[in-house]
């Protein structure tokens, strides 16, 4: 498994929109390579439909191939949807690898199934597709109901629980956070590993 952080760095709203579009493209490419892509964390931008940063876990036999396609600076060439007539068309975001999460033994987790709640009409409450993963030793729990299948929610709940435990148990947590914040200031404006163009985020290389 590889953890990827996609960041707008200190870029404006257009860069945050690029993060959202890059996430969508990454998920498409992961699917084409039979790699699972799970969103573990996301920090939303001020504008609807934008992301300041997102943490994604990719896993599968082709995960390294996917990672190598994205690791580095991403360039998006597009007119701003908000600043009409502005001269700037080039927006840069960054993709970097974060330290992997240690996998928890199955014996340390208790899984509970429950009915999903919230929007979705009658269907969402008919089946027990939602899953809660509980770390037995600490009592930390994660509930996931984003997927329709119980199996998918179970897998995602486990990933998120492992990530939560790492945040709380790692003695270098403060240092890790500082390193991740520092990345927001380090996106290189140039030498892009991938370039996309237009609102449809079409790859040109």
mmCIF file of C-alpha atoms in Angstrom:
data_model
loop_
_atom_site.group_PDB
_atom_site.id
_atom_site.type_symbol
_atom_site.label_atom_id
_atom_site.label_comp_id
_atom_site.label_asym_id
_atom_site.label_seq_id
_atom_site.Cartn_x
_atom_site.Cartn_y
_atom_site.Cartn_z
ATOM 1 C CA UNK A 1 0.000 0.000 0.000
ATOM 2 C CA UNK A 2 1.182 3.506 -0.831
ATOM 3 C CA UNK A 3 -0.134 6.701 0.760
ATOM 4 C CA UNK A 4 -0.320 9.738 -1.508
ATOM 5 C CA UNK A 5 -0.982 13.319 -0.480
ATOM 6 C CA UNK A 6 -2.286 15.649 -3.171
ATOM 7 C CA UNK A 7 -1.821 19.268 -2.087
ATOM 8 C CA UNK A 8 -2.659 22.704 -3.433
ATOM 9 C CA UNK A 9 0.269 24.017 -1.369
ATOM 10 C CA UNK A 10 -0.252 27.746 -0.795
ATOM 11 C CA UNK A 11 -1.955 28.084 -4.170
ATOM 12 C CA UNK A 12 -5.244 29.925 -4.759
ATOM 13 C CA UNK A 13 -8.716 28.468 -5.289
ATOM 14 C CA UNK A 14 -7.795 27.343 -8.803
ATOM 15 C CA UNK A 15 -5.108 25.073 -7.350
ATOM 16 C CA UNK A 16 -7.648 23.641 -4.917
ATOM 17 C CA UNK A 17 -9.939 22.917 -7.862
ATOM 18 C CA UNK A 18 -6.994 21.195 -9.550
ATOM 19 C CA UNK A 19 -6.598 18.956 -6.481
ATOM 20 C CA UNK A 20 -10.241 17.897 -6.765
ATOM 21 C CA UNK A 21 -9.862 17.174 -10.476
ATOM 22 C CA UNK A 22 -6.564 15.359 -9.954
ATOM 23 C CA UNK A 23 -8.219 13.148 -7.339
ATOM 24 C CA UNK A 24 -10.938 12.199 -9.818
ATOM 25 C CA UNK A 25 -8.382 11.430 -12.518
ATOM 26 C CA UNK A 26 -6.233 9.422 -10.087
ATOM 27 C CA UNK A 27 -9.227 7.279 -9.122
ATOM 28 C CA UNK A 28 -10.031 6.661 -12.808
ATOM 29 C CA UNK A 29 -6.467 5.598 -13.556
ATOM 30 C CA UNK A 30 -6.366 3.416 -10.444
ATOM 31 C CA UNK A 31 -9.515 1.631 -11.582
ATOM 32 C CA UNK A 32 -8.017 1.040 -15.041
ATOM 33 C CA UNK A 33 -4.955 -0.552 -13.394
ATOM 34 C CA UNK A 34 -7.057 -2.631 -10.959
ATOM 35 C CA UNK A 35 -5.682 -0.614 -8.039
ATOM 36 C CA UNK A 36 -7.959 0.360 -5.162
ATOM 37 C CA UNK A 37 -7.901 4.035 -4.160
ATOM 38 C CA UNK A 38 -9.362 4.960 -0.770
ATOM 39 C CA UNK A 39 -9.670 8.507 0.550
ATOM 40 C CA UNK A 40 -8.455 8.599 4.160
ATOM 41 C CA UNK A 41 -8.464 12.350 4.813
ATOM 42 C CA UNK A 42 -9.481 15.453 2.949
ATOM 43 C CA UNK A 43 -9.295 19.140 3.720
ATOM 44 C CA UNK A 44 -11.885 21.086 1.792
ATOM 45 C CA UNK A 45 -11.265 24.463 0.239
ATOM 46 C CA UNK A 46 -13.422 27.496 0.897
ATOM 47 C CA UNK A 47 -15.173 27.172 -2.471
ATOM 48 C CA UNK A 48 -17.611 24.323 -3.033
ATOM 49 C CA UNK A 49 -16.059 21.495 -5.017
ATOM 50 C CA UNK A 50 -12.455 22.313 -4.118
ATOM 51 C CA UNK A 51 -9.898 20.526 -1.923
ATOM 52 C CA UNK A 52 -6.899 22.045 -0.194
ATOM 53 C CA UNK A 53 -5.385 18.578 0.214
ATOM 54 C CA UNK A 54 -6.357 14.903 0.236
ATOM 55 C CA UNK A 55 -4.693 11.745 1.542
ATOM 56 C CA UNK A 56 -5.283 8.644 -0.603
ATOM 57 C CA UNK A 57 -4.292 5.021 -0.006
ATOM 58 C CA UNK A 58 -3.607 3.087 -3.216
ATOM 59 C CA UNK A 59 -3.201 -0.676 -3.134
ATOM 60 C CA UNK A 60 -2.761 -3.365 -5.766
ATOM 61 C CA UNK A 61 -0.121 -5.094 -7.877
ATOM 62 C CA UNK A 62 0.181 -2.003 -10.113
ATOM 63 C CA UNK A 63 0.300 0.537 -7.264
ATOM 64 C CA UNK A 64 3.958 1.410 -7.923
ATOM 65 C CA UNK A 65 3.231 2.110 -11.597
ATOM 66 C CA UNK A 66 0.393 4.437 -10.630
ATOM 67 C CA UNK A 67 2.512 6.148 -7.977
ATOM 68 C CA UNK A 68 5.355 6.832 -10.403
ATOM 69 C CA UNK A 69 2.905 8.496 -12.815
ATOM 70 C CA UNK A 70 1.797 10.987 -10.188
ATOM 71 C CA UNK A 71 4.697 11.598 -7.810
ATOM 72 C CA UNK A 72 5.869 15.211 -8.137
ATOM 73 C CA UNK A 73 4.475 18.484 -9.469
ATOM 74 C CA UNK A 74 1.253 18.458 -11.493
ATOM 75 C CA UNK A 75 0.546 21.303 -13.925
ATOM 76 C CA UNK A 76 -2.980 22.309 -14.946
ATOM 77 C CA UNK A 77 -3.431 24.673 -17.900
ATOM 78 C CA UNK A 78 -6.863 26.298 -17.767
ATOM 79 C CA UNK A 79 -8.563 29.687 -17.620
ATOM 80 C CA UNK A 80 -9.775 30.519 -14.138
ATOM 81 C CA UNK A 81 -13.507 29.794 -13.733
ATOM 82 C CA UNK A 82 -13.720 32.666 -11.241
ATOM 83 C CA UNK A 83 -11.378 35.386 -12.498
ATOM 84 C CA UNK A 84 -12.576 36.135 -15.998
ATOM 85 C CA UNK A 85 -10.017 37.777 -18.217
ATOM 86 C CA UNK A 86 -7.133 37.016 -15.886
ATOM 87 C CA UNK A 87 -3.859 36.389 -17.647
ATOM 88 C CA UNK A 88 -2.759 33.422 -15.548
ATOM 89 C CA UNK A 89 -3.577 29.974 -16.945
ATOM 90 C CA UNK A 90 -0.969 27.729 -15.304
ATOM 91 C CA UNK A 91 -1.765 26.215 -11.903
ATOM 92 C CA UNK A 92 0.513 23.862 -9.959
ATOM 93 C CA UNK A 93 -0.233 21.259 -7.291
ATOM 94 C CA UNK A 94 1.948 18.600 -5.688
ATOM 95 C CA UNK A 95 1.745 14.867 -5.081
ATOM 96 C CA UNK A 96 4.028 13.208 -2.540
ATOM 97 C CA UNK A 97 4.287 9.877 -0.752
ATOM 98 C CA UNK A 98 3.569 9.701 2.962
ATOM 99 C CA UNK A 99 4.922 7.088 5.349
ATOM 100 C CA UNK A 100 3.033 3.793 5.157
ATOM 101 C CA UNK A 101 0.587 2.689 7.847
ATOM 102 C CA UNK A 102 1.379 -0.459 9.834
ATOM 103 C CA UNK A 103 -1.313 -3.096 9.323
ATOM 104 C CA UNK A 104 -3.229 -4.091 12.453
ATOM 105 C CA UNK A 105 -3.650 -7.796 13.254
ATOM 106 C CA UNK A 106 -7.243 -8.950 12.755
ATOM 107 C CA UNK A 107 -7.354 -10.065 16.394
ATOM 108 C CA UNK A 108 -6.960 -6.456 17.584
ATOM 109 C CA UNK A 109 -10.055 -5.180 15.767
ATOM 110 C CA UNK A 110 -13.733 -5.804 16.478
ATOM 111 C CA UNK A 111 -16.048 -5.225 13.526
ATOM 112 C CA UNK A 112 -19.715 -4.366 13.966
ATOM 113 C CA UNK A 113 -22.329 -4.121 11.244
ATOM 114 C CA UNK A 114 -25.199 -1.658 11.453
ATOM 115 C CA UNK A 115 -27.736 0.059 9.303
ATOM 116 C CA UNK A 116 -26.528 3.082 7.404
ATOM 117 C CA UNK A 117 -28.011 6.419 8.418
ATOM 118 C CA UNK A 118 -28.481 9.786 6.808
ATOM 119 C CA UNK A 119 -29.557 10.761 3.267
ATOM 120 C CA UNK A 120 -30.450 8.050 0.790
ATOM 121 C CA UNK A 121 -34.117 7.330 1.244
ATOM 122 C CA UNK A 122 -35.522 4.007 2.379
ATOM 123 C CA UNK A 123 -32.821 1.910 0.712
ATOM 124 C CA UNK A 124 -30.048 3.169 2.961
ATOM 125 C CA UNK A 125 -31.752 1.787 6.083
ATOM 126 C CA UNK A 126 -32.845 -1.607 4.709
ATOM 127 C CA UNK A 127 -29.504 -3.410 4.865
ATOM 128 C CA UNK A 128 -26.747 -3.481 7.455
ATOM 129 C CA UNK A 129 -24.056 -2.288 5.055
ATOM 130 C CA UNK A 130 -22.412 0.182 7.414
ATOM 131 C CA UNK A 131 -19.405 -1.047 9.405
ATOM 132 C CA UNK A 132 -17.825 0.124 12.638
ATOM 133 C CA UNK A 133 -14.228 -0.923 13.310
ATOM 134 C CA UNK A 134 -13.202 -0.783 16.978
ATOM 135 C CA UNK A 135 -9.617 -1.044 18.212
ATOM 136 C CA UNK A 136 -10.086 -3.330 21.190
ATOM 137 C CA UNK A 137 -7.170 -2.058 23.275
ATOM 138 C CA UNK A 138 -7.862 1.667 22.976
ATOM 139 C CA UNK A 139 -11.592 1.752 22.221
ATOM 140 C CA UNK A 140 -11.012 4.004 19.189
ATOM 141 C CA UNK A 141 -13.724 3.390 16.602
ATOM 142 C CA UNK A 142 -14.395 4.340 13.001
ATOM 143 C CA UNK A 143 -17.767 4.083 11.286
ATOM 144 C CA UNK A 144 -17.912 3.850 7.497
ATOM 145 C CA UNK A 145 -21.023 3.787 5.331
ATOM 146 C CA UNK A 146 -19.846 5.425 2.132
ATOM 147 C CA UNK A 147 -19.868 2.229 0.066
ATOM 148 C CA UNK A 148 -22.879 0.080 -0.783
ATOM 149 C CA UNK A 149 -21.235 -3.226 0.117
ATOM 150 C CA UNK A 150 -20.409 -4.296 3.648
ATOM 151 C CA UNK A 151 -17.111 -5.772 2.436
ATOM 152 C CA UNK A 152 -15.955 -2.453 0.935
ATOM 153 C CA UNK A 153 -16.959 -0.532 4.057
ATOM 154 C CA UNK A 154 -15.113 -3.060 6.234
ATOM 155 C CA UNK A 155 -11.891 -2.644 4.234
ATOM 156 C CA UNK A 156 -12.116 1.149 4.315
ATOM 157 C CA UNK A 157 -12.961 1.190 8.034
ATOM 158 C CA UNK A 158 -9.851 -0.852 8.762
ATOM 159 C CA UNK A 159 -7.636 1.494 6.729
ATOM 160 C CA UNK A 160 -9.058 4.548 8.455
ATOM 161 C CA UNK A 161 -8.710 2.962 11.903
ATOM 162 C CA UNK A 162 -5.056 2.147 11.212
ATOM 163 C CA UNK A 163 -4.497 5.723 10.091
ATOM 164 C CA UNK A 164 -6.209 7.124 13.202
ATOM 165 C CA UNK A 165 -4.121 4.931 15.481
ATOM 166 C CA UNK A 166 -0.937 6.018 13.793
ATOM 167 C CA UNK A 167 -1.855 9.635 14.371
ATOM 168 C CA UNK A 168 -2.444 9.021 18.076
ATOM 169 C CA UNK A 169 0.308 6.517 18.864
ATOM 170 C CA UNK A 170 3.268 7.708 16.830
ATOM 171 C CA UNK A 171 5.682 9.514 19.133
ATOM 172 C CA UNK A 172 6.860 11.580 16.182
ATOM 173 C CA UNK A 173 3.318 12.700 15.355
ATOM 174 C CA UNK A 174 4.128 16.389 15.799
ATOM 175 C CA UNK A 175 7.175 16.032 13.558
ATOM 176 C CA UNK A 176 5.158 14.143 10.953
ATOM 177 C CA UNK A 177 2.505 16.845 10.907
ATOM 178 C CA UNK A 178 5.187 19.507 10.558
ATOM 179 C CA UNK A 179 6.690 17.665 7.591
ATOM 180 C CA UNK A 180 3.289 17.410 5.919
ATOM 181 C CA UNK A 181 2.580 21.093 6.529
ATOM 182 C CA UNK A 182 5.999 21.931 5.131
ATOM 183 C CA UNK A 183 5.081 20.130 1.916
ATOM 184 C CA UNK A 184 2.340 22.710 1.391
ATOM 185 C CA UNK A 185 5.112 25.275 0.903
ATOM 186 C CA UNK A 186 7.315 23.184 -1.351
ATOM 187 C CA UNK A 187 5.419 22.530 -4.576
ATOM 188 C CA UNK A 188 7.819 23.289 -7.389
ATOM 189 C CA UNK A 189 6.443 25.612 -10.069
ATOM 190 C CA UNK A 190 7.975 23.781 -13.017
ATOM 191 C CA UNK A 191 9.381 20.385 -14.012
ATOM 192 C CA UNK A 192 5.899 18.906 -13.904
ATOM 193 C CA UNK A 193 5.633 15.119 -14.056
ATOM 194 C CA UNK A 194 2.114 15.388 -15.517
ATOM 195 C CA UNK A 195 0.308 18.164 -17.368
ATOM 196 C CA UNK A 196 -3.470 18.448 -17.799
ATOM 197 C CA UNK A 197 -5.488 20.972 -19.786
ATOM 198 C CA UNK A 198 -8.990 22.438 -19.646
ATOM 199 C CA UNK A 199 -11.916 21.991 -17.277
ATOM 200 C CA UNK A 200 -12.168 18.323 -18.283
ATOM 201 C CA UNK A 201 -8.636 17.823 -16.930
ATOM 202 C CA UNK A 202 -7.395 16.084 -20.064
ATOM 203 C CA UNK A 203 -3.835 14.694 -19.800
ATOM 204 C CA UNK A 204 -1.346 15.965 -22.398
ATOM 205 C CA UNK A 205 1.569 13.825 -21.212
#
